[in-house]
Every structure is written in structure tokens, then in C-alpha cells.
Short mmCIF file of C-alpha atoms in Angstrom, two decimals:
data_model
loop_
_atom_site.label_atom_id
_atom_site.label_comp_id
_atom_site.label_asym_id
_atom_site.label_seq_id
_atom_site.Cartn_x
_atom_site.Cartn_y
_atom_site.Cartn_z
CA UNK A 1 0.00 0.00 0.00
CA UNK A 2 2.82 2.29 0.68
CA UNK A 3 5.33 1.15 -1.36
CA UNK A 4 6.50 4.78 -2.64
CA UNK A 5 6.00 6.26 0.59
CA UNK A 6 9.36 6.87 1.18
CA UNK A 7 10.34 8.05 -2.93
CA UNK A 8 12.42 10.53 -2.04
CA UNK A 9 11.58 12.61 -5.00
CA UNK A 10 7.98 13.07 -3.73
CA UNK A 11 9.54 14.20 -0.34
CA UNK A 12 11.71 16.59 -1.90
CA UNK A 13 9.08 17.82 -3.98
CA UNK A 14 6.92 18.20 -0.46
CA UNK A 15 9.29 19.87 0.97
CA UNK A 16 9.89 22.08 -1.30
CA UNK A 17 6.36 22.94 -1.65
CA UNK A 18 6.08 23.28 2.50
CA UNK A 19 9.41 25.59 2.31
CA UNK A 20 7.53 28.22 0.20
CA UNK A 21 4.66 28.01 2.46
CA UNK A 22 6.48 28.59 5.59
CA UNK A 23 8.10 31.59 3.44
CA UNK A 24 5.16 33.02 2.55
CA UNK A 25 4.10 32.57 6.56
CA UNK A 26 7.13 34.20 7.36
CA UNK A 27 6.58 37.39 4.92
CA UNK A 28 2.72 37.39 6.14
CA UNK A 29 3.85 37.45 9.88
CA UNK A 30 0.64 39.61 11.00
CA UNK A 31 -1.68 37.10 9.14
CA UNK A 32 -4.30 34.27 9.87
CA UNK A 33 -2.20 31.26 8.78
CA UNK A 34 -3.47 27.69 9.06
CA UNK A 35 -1.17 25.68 11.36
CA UNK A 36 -0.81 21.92 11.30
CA UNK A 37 -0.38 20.72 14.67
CA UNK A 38 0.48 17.65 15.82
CA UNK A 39 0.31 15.98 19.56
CA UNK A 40 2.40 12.58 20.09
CA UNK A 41 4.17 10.82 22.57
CA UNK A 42 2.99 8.75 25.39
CA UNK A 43 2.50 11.00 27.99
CA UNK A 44 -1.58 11.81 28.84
CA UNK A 45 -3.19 14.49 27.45
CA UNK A 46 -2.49 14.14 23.45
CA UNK A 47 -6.51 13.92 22.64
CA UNK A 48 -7.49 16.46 25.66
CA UNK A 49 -5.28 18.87 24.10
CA UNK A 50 -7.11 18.38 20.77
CA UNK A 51 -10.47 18.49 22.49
CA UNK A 52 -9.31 21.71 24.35
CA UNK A 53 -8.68 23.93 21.04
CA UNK A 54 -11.85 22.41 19.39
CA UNK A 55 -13.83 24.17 22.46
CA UNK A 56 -11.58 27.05 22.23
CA UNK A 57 -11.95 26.95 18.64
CA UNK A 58 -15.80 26.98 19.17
CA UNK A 59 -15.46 29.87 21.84
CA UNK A 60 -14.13 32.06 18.81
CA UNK A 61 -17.20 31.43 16.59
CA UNK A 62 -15.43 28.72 13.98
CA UNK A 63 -16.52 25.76 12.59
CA UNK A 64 -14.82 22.57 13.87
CA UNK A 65 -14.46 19.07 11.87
CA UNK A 66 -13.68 16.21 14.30
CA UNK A 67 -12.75 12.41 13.38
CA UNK A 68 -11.99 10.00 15.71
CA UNK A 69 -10.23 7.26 14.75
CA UNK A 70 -10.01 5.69 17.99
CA UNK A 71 -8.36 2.51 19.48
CA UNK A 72 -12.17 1.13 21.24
CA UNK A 73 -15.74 1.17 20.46
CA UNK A 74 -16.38 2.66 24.14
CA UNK A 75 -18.53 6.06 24.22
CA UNK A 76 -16.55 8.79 25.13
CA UNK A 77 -17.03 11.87 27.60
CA UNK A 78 -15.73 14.19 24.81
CA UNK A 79 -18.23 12.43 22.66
CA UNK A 80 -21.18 12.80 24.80
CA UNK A 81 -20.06 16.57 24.79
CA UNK A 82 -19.17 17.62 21.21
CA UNK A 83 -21.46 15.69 19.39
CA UNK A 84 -24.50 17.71 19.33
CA UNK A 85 -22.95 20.91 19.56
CA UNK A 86 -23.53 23.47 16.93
CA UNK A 87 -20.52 24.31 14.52
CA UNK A 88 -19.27 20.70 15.39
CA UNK A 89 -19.40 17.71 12.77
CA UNK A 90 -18.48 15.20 14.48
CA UNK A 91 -17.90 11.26 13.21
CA UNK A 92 -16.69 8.30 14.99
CA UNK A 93 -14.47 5.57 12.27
CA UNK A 94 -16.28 2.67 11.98
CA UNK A 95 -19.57 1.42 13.99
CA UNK A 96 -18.50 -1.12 16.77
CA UNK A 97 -15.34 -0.46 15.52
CA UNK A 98 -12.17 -1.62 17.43
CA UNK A 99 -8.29 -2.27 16.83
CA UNK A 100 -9.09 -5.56 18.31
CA UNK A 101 -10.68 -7.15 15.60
CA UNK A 102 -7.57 -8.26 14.31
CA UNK A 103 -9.42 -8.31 11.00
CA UNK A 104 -7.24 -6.16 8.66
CA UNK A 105 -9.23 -5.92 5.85
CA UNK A 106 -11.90 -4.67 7.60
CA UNK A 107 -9.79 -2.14 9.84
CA UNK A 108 -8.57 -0.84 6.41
CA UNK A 109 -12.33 -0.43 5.51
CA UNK A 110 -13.22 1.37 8.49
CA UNK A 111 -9.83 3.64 8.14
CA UNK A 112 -10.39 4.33 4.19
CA UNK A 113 -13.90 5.27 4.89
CA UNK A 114 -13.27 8.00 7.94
CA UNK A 115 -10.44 9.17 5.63
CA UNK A 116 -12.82 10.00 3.06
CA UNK A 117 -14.86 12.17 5.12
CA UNK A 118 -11.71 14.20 6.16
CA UNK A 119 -10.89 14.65 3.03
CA UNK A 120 -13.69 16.37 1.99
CA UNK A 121 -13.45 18.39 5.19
CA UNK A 122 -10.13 18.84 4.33
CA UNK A 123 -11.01 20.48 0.91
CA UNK A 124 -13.95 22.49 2.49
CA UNK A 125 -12.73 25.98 3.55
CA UNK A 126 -15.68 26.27 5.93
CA UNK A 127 -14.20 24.59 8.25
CA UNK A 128 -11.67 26.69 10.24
CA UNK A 129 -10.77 23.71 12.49
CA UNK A 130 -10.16 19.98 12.19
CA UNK A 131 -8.97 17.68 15.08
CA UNK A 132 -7.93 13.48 13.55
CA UNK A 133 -7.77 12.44 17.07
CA UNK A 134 -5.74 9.23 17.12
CA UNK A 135 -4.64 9.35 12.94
CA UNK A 136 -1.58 8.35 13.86
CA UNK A 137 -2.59 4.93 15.31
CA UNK A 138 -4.25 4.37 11.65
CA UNK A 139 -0.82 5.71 10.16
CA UNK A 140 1.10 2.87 12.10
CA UNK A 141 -0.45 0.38 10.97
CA UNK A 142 -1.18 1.37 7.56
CA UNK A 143 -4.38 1.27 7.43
CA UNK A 144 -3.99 4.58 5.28
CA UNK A 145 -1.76 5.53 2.81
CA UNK A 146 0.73 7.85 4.36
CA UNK A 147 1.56 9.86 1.20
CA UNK A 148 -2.02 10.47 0.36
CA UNK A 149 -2.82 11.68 3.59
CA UNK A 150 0.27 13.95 3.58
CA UNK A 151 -0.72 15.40 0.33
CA UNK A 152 -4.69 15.94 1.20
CA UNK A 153 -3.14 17.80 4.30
CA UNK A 154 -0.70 20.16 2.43
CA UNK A 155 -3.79 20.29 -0.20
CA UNK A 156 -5.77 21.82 2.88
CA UNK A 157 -6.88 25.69 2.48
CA UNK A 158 -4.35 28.12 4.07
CA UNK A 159 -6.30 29.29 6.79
CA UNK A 160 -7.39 25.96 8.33
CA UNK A 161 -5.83 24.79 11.21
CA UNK A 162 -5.28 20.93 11.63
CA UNK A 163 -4.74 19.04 14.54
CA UNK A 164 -3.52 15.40 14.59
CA UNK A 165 -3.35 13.57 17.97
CA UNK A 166 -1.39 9.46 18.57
CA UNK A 167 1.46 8.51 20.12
CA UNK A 168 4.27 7.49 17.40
CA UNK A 169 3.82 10.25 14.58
CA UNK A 170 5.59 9.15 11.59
CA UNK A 171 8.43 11.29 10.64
CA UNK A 172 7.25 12.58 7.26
CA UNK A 173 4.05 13.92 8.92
CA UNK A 174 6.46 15.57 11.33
CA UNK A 175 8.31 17.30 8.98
CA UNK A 176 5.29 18.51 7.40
CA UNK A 177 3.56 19.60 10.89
CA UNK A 178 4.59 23.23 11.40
CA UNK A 179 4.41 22.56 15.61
CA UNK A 180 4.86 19.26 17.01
CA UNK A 181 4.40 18.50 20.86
CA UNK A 182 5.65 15.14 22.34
CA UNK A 183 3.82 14.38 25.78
CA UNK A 184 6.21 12.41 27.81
CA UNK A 185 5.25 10.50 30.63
CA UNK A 186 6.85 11.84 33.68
CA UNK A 187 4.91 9.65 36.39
CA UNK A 188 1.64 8.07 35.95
CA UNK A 189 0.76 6.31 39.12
CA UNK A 190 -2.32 5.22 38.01
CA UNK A 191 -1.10 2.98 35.31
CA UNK A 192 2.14 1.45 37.44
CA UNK A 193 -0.76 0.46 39.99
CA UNK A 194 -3.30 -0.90 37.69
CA UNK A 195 -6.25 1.69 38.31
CA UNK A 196 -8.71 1.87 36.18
CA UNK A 197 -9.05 4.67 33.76
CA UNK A 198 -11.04 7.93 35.50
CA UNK A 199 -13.93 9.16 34.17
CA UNK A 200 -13.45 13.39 32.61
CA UNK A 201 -9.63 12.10 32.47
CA UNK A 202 -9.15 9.36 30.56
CA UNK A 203 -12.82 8.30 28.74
CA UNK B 1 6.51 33.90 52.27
CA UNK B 2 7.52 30.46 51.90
CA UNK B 3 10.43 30.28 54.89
CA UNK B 4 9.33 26.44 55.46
CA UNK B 5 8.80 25.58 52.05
CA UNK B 6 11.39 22.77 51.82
CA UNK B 7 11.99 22.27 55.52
CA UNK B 8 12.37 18.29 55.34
CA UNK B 9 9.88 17.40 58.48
CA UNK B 10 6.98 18.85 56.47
CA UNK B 11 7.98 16.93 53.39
CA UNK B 12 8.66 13.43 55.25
CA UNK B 13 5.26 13.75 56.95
CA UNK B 14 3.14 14.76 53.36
CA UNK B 15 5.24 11.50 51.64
CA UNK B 16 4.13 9.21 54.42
CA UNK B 17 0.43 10.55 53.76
CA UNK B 18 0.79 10.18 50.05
CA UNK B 19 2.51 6.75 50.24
CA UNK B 20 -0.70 5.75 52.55
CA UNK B 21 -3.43 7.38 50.16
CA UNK B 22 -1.51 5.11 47.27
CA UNK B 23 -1.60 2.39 49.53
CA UNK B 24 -5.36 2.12 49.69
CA UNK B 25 -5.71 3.25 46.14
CA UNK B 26 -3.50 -0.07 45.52
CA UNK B 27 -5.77 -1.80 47.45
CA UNK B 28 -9.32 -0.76 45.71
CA UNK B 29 -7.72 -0.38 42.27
CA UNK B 30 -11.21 -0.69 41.03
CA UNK B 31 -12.89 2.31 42.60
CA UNK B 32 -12.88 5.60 41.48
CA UNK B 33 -10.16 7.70 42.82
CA UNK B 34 -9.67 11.17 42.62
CA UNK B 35 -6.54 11.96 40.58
CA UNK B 36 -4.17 14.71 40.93
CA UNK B 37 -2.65 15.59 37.17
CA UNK B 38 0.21 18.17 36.23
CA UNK B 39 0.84 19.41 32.68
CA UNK B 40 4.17 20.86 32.68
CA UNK B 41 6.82 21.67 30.35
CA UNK B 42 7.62 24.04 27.52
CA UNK B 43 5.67 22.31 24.66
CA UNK B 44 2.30 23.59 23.31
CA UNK B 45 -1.00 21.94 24.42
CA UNK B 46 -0.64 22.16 28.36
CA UNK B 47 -4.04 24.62 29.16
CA UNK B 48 -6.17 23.00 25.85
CA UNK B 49 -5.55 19.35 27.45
CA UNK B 50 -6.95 21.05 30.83
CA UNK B 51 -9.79 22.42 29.37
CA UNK B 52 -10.23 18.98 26.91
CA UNK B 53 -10.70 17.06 30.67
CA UNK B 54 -12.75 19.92 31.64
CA UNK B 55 -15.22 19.27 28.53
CA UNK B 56 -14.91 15.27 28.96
CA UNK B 57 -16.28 15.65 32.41
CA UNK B 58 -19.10 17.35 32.10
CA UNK B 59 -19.94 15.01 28.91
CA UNK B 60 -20.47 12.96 32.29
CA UNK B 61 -22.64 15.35 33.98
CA UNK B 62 -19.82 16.02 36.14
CA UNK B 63 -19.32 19.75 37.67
CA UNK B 64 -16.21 21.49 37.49
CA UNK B 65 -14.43 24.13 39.07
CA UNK B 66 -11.97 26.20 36.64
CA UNK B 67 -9.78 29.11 38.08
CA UNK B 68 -7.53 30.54 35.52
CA UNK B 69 -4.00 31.75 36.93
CA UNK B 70 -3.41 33.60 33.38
CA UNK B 71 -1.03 35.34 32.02
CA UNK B 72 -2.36 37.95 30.34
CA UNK B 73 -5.67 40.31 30.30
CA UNK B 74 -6.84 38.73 27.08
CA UNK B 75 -9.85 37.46 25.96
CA UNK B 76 -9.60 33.62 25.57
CA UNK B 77 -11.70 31.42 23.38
CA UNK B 78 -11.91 28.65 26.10
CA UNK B 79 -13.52 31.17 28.67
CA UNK B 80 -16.19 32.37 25.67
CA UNK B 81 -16.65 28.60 25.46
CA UNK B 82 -17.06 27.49 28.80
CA UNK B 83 -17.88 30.58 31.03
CA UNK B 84 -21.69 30.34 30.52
CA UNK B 85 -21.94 26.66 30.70
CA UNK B 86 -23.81 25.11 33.41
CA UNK B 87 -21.99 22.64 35.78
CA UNK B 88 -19.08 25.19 35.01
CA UNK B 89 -17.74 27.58 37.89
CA UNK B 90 -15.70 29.63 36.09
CA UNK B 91 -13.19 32.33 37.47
CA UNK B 92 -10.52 34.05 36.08
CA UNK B 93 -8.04 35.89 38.40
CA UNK B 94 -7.90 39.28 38.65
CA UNK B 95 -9.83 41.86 36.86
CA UNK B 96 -7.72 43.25 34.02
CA UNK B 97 -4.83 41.47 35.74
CA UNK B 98 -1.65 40.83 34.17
CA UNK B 99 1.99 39.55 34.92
CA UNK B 100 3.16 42.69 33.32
CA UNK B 101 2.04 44.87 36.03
CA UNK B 102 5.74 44.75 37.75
CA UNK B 103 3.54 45.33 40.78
CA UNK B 104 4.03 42.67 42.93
CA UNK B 105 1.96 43.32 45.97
CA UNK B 106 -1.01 43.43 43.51
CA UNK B 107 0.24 40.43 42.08
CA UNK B 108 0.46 38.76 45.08
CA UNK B 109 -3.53 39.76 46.09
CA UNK B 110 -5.13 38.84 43.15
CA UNK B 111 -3.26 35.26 43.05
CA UNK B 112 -4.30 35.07 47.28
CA UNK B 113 -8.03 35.69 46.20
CA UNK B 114 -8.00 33.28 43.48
CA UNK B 115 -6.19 30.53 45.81
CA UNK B 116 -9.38 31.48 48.52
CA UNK B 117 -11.82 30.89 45.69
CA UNK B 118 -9.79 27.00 45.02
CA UNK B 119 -9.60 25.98 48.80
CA UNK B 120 -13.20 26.52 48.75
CA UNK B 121 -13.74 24.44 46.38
CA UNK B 122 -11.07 21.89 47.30
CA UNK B 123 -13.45 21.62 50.71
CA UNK B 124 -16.46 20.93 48.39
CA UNK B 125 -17.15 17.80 47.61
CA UNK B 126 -19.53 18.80 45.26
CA UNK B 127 -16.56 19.33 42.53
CA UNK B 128 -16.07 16.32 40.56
CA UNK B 129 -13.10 18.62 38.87
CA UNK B 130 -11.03 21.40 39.54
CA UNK B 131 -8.51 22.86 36.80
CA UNK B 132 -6.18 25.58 37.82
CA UNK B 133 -4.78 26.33 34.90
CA UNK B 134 -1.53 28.27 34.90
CA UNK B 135 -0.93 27.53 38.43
CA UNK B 136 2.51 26.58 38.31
CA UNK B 137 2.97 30.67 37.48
CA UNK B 138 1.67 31.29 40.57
CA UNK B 139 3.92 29.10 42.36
CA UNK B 140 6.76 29.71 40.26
CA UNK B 141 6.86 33.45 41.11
CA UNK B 142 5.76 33.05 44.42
CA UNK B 143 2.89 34.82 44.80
CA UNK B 144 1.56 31.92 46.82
CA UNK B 145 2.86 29.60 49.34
CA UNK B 146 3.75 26.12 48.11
CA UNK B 147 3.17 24.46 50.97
CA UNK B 148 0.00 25.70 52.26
CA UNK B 149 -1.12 25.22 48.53
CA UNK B 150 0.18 21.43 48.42
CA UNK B 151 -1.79 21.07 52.20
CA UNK B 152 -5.45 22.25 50.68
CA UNK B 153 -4.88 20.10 47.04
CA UNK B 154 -3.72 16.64 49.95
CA UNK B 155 -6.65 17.23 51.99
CA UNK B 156 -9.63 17.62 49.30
CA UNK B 157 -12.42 15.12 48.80
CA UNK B 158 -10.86 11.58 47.95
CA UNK B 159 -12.59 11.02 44.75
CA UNK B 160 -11.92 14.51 43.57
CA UNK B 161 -10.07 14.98 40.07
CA UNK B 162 -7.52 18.09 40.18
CA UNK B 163 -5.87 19.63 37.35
CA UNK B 164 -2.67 22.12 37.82
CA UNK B 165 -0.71 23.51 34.47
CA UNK B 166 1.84 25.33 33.56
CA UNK B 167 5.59 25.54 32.84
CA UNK B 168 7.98 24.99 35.77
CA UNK B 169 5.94 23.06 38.00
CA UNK B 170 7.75 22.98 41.47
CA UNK B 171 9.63 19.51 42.11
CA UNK B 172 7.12 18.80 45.39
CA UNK B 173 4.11 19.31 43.21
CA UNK B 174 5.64 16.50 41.17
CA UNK B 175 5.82 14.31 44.07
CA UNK B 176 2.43 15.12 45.12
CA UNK B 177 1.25 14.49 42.00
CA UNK B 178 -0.50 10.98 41.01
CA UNK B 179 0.49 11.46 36.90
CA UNK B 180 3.00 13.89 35.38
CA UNK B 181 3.12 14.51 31.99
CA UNK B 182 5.62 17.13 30.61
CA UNK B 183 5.16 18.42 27.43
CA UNK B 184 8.23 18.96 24.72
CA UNK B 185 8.81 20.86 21.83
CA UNK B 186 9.83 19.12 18.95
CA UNK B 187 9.07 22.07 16.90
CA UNK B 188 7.35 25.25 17.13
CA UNK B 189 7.77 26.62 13.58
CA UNK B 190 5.17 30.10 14.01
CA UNK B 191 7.32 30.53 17.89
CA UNK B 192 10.69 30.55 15.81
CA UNK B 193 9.11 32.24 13.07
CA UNK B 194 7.78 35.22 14.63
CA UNK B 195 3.94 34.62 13.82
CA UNK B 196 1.64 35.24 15.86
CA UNK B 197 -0.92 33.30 18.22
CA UNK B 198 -3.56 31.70 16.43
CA UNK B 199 -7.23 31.83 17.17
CA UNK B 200 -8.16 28.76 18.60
CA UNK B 201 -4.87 26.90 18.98
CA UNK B 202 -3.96 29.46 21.24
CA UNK B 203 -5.87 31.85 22.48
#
């Protein structure tokens, strides 16, 4: 699926491409820019931190895109929240959908068809704001094409902001990203001890 | 202020306590435990992953507390967001305060009121969540005392969640803390490039 994910040509050629964006970010200092964030690592807080600009992103009066492609088919608190919210379209890869199905073909369904609904997000100027909570768990494992979503993101309009949240980012979408956070774990008692995930923390 | 701050008795004697309240959160690993988190570090995404627990707790009904050590007088989409919510007790300290009034008595008032408005809520059970967002500032400067801060976060309601970011955070916050995470900066491309704060991401 990936096989020319690494052609260095096309990397050149993105980075090339990105170089004369930042440029023209540079020479536009004072301007609205859209920033591609992204939020890795294993320390807590990667999707919170999305969540947290999509309701600060809301607080300003923009529209907000959010796709979850998350690791269980548990309902969420930020879920339960968002949905129903105005200026929020919200979606949730794959009904029942888990990354314990250890049914590939089907994972690859479920990825292929949340990545189409980004995509269209992503070439929708209306929206000011998407979060792809967890992408990089579906980049891992391939269940998308890295270089296809690497070229709908540069593809984006200039003003959106996009946020991508998972730990292990692949490099390429860190060279794209124009700020990249790694949450490392200092101390997390909870999980050394073996208590449960808190509700309004962690689901 | 904070003459005792480090003096070793106090310390010893708030370890033992801590090393007991771990003991019998061992011990009922399945209950719900209240959960002291710090976001620290230099990387972006400390305050949104705050306010992204804030908004996953009340997608539980849960009510939360929020008292905003900030940094500036700004306006800030996450208090147009969440201000007028209900289960949301919102305050922000200090009318048209700022750490750029190089007035440090006033400084030290408006953080003392906001702390007054916190302990009462740390003695209210009634909080599922607190966030203090920006504490660390607070404690970093001084304009509060450590210790009898650390005393009112040990001595809140067992099952209640609290929230404390900001860069810096002081080494026996750490070891109060049940889970750390600090938060790097692998890049910050608009920081190094002079452009400025984006709606939503962050402010």
C-alpha cells in the first residue's frame, strides 16, 4: 500500500512545496495562517489537548471538523459533549469499531472510509478547524496511505488549522507539521498500579 | 513567604500521607479515585488538554471548578466557550490582571483571592473537577505559598479529580502528583518564526 512512501523525490518535492509556504508565513507574519499541529508521545493528554482547542476553537465562533479514529468502540465523555454541539461535525471511524478485531481488511475499511470524510473536510474551507484524534494509530499500521494523507493535508486551504493527535507520529508527517508537541510521561501512578481509567480524564 | 517551604519534616510527613493514600488506592484499584494531574513543560497543548478534561467531564454530567492563573488580560476562546456553561464555575483571576504589572503586591492579592476561591472548592465535595490552569505561574513566582497550597490540594475530597498547568511546575508538586506529563517541543515553527498566536490553537 505504501510502497512509494518513502520516494524521495515526492519528499523533496513536499518539501519544497512546504518551504515556500512557511516563506510566505514568514513574509505574512501579521496574518491568519493555518497551522498543522500535531500531539504525540505517550504521555496523557495528546486527545485532551485536541479536544481543548476544538472548544476554544468553538469559543471564537469557527466551525470545527472532528474524526476520531479511535483505538475502542467505548462512548466517550468528549463524545457525549461535542457531538450535538452546533458548529461541530463530528464522526466516529467505523460502527462497533475496534483495533481488536484483528481483521485487517476490515480495519482498512473502516480507516479508508473515515479518511474519506476528512478529506472532503479537508477540501472544504468552511471549516476553520479539524482535530484526527488518534490518525496516527491508523498511520502505524497502515491502514492509510501515508503519502495520500500527507498530500490531502498540504492540499488543505491556508487558513485551516489541523490538529492530529497518537502517540508514534511518523516522521514525514512531522516534517510537514509546522508545531509538534511530544507528551512524555513523567509519572503516571495510576497505570504502574493498575487503576482503572477515571472518568473526565481518561474516557 | 515560603520560609518552610522545603523544611524536610513537612515533606517526610506529606510522603508518608501520600505513600498511605496510594496504599489504599493499591488496594481498591477498582474504585474511582480522585486523581491529581500536572501538565508541565515548555511544549504547546498544556491549558487546551486542561480544558479537553474539563469538557470530557461534564460530557459525564460532572461539575467542574476552573480558576484561571493567566497570564495575560486577554480574551480567551476557552472562557467564551465554557464561562456560561452550566456545571461550570468559572473564574478568572484578577480583573484586568496581568503579569506585566511589575507590581508585585497586587500580584500577590489577586493570586491570594484566586487561591481562597480554590480551597473553597477543594473543601467541596460537590466538585467532581477542579482545573487551575496556569498555576505553576503562581507558584513559580511566588505569589503563593507552596506548601500551604500542596496542604489544601492533599486534603480535598478523595474522589476529587484536580488539574494544575503550567511551565515549571515545582519539584514537590511532582511528588504530590499521582500522573506527570511534561510536554516537549519538537518544533514550534510560528514561535521561531515570529507569527503570531492563532485563534483557537492558542488563544
Amino acid at each position: 500500500m505504501r510502497e512509494d512512501a518513502k520516494t524521495p523525490e515526492r519528499h523533496a518535492r513536499r518539501m519544497a512545496a512546504k518551504q515556500k509556504i512557511m516563506q510566505a508565513r514568514i513574509d505574512n507574519a501579521q496574518k491568519e495562517q493555518g497551522v498543522l499541529l500535531v500531539l504525540t508521545g505517550p504521555g496523557k493528554g495528546k486527545s485532551s489537548s485536541g479536544f481543548g482547542m476544538v472548544a476554544r476553537a468553538l469559543g471564537h465562533g469557527m466551525k470545527v471538523g472532528v474524526v476520531q479514529f479511535i483505538k475502542g468502540a467505548f462512548s466517550t465523555g468528549e463524545q457525549a459533549f461535542f457531538k450535538n454541539l452546533p458548529n461541530v461535525d463530528y464522526h466516529v471511524m467505523g460502527q462497533g469499531y475496534t483495533w481488536d478485531t484483528q481483521d485487517r481488511e476490515k480495519d482498512v475499511k473502516a480507516a479508508t472510509e473515515a479518511w474519506a470524510i476528512v478529506a472532503k473536510m479537508l477540501a472544504d474551507d468552511s471549516y476553520d478547524m479539524i482535530l484526527l484524534d488518534e490518525l496516527n494509530i491508523a498511520l502505524r499500521y497502515e491502514y492509510l496511505d501515508l503519502d495520500s494523507v500527507l498530500d490531502d493535508l498540504q492540499a488543505r486551504p491556508s487558513k485551516q488549522h489541523v490538529i492530529v493527535t497518537g502517540r508514534n507520529a511518523p516522521q514525514q508527517l512531522i516534517d510537514l507539521a509546522d508545531t509538534v508537541t511530544e507528551m512524555k510521561v513523567v509519572k503516571h501512578a495510576f497505570k504502574d498500579q493498575g487503576i482503572k481509567a477515571q472518568k473526565g480524564l481518561e474516557l
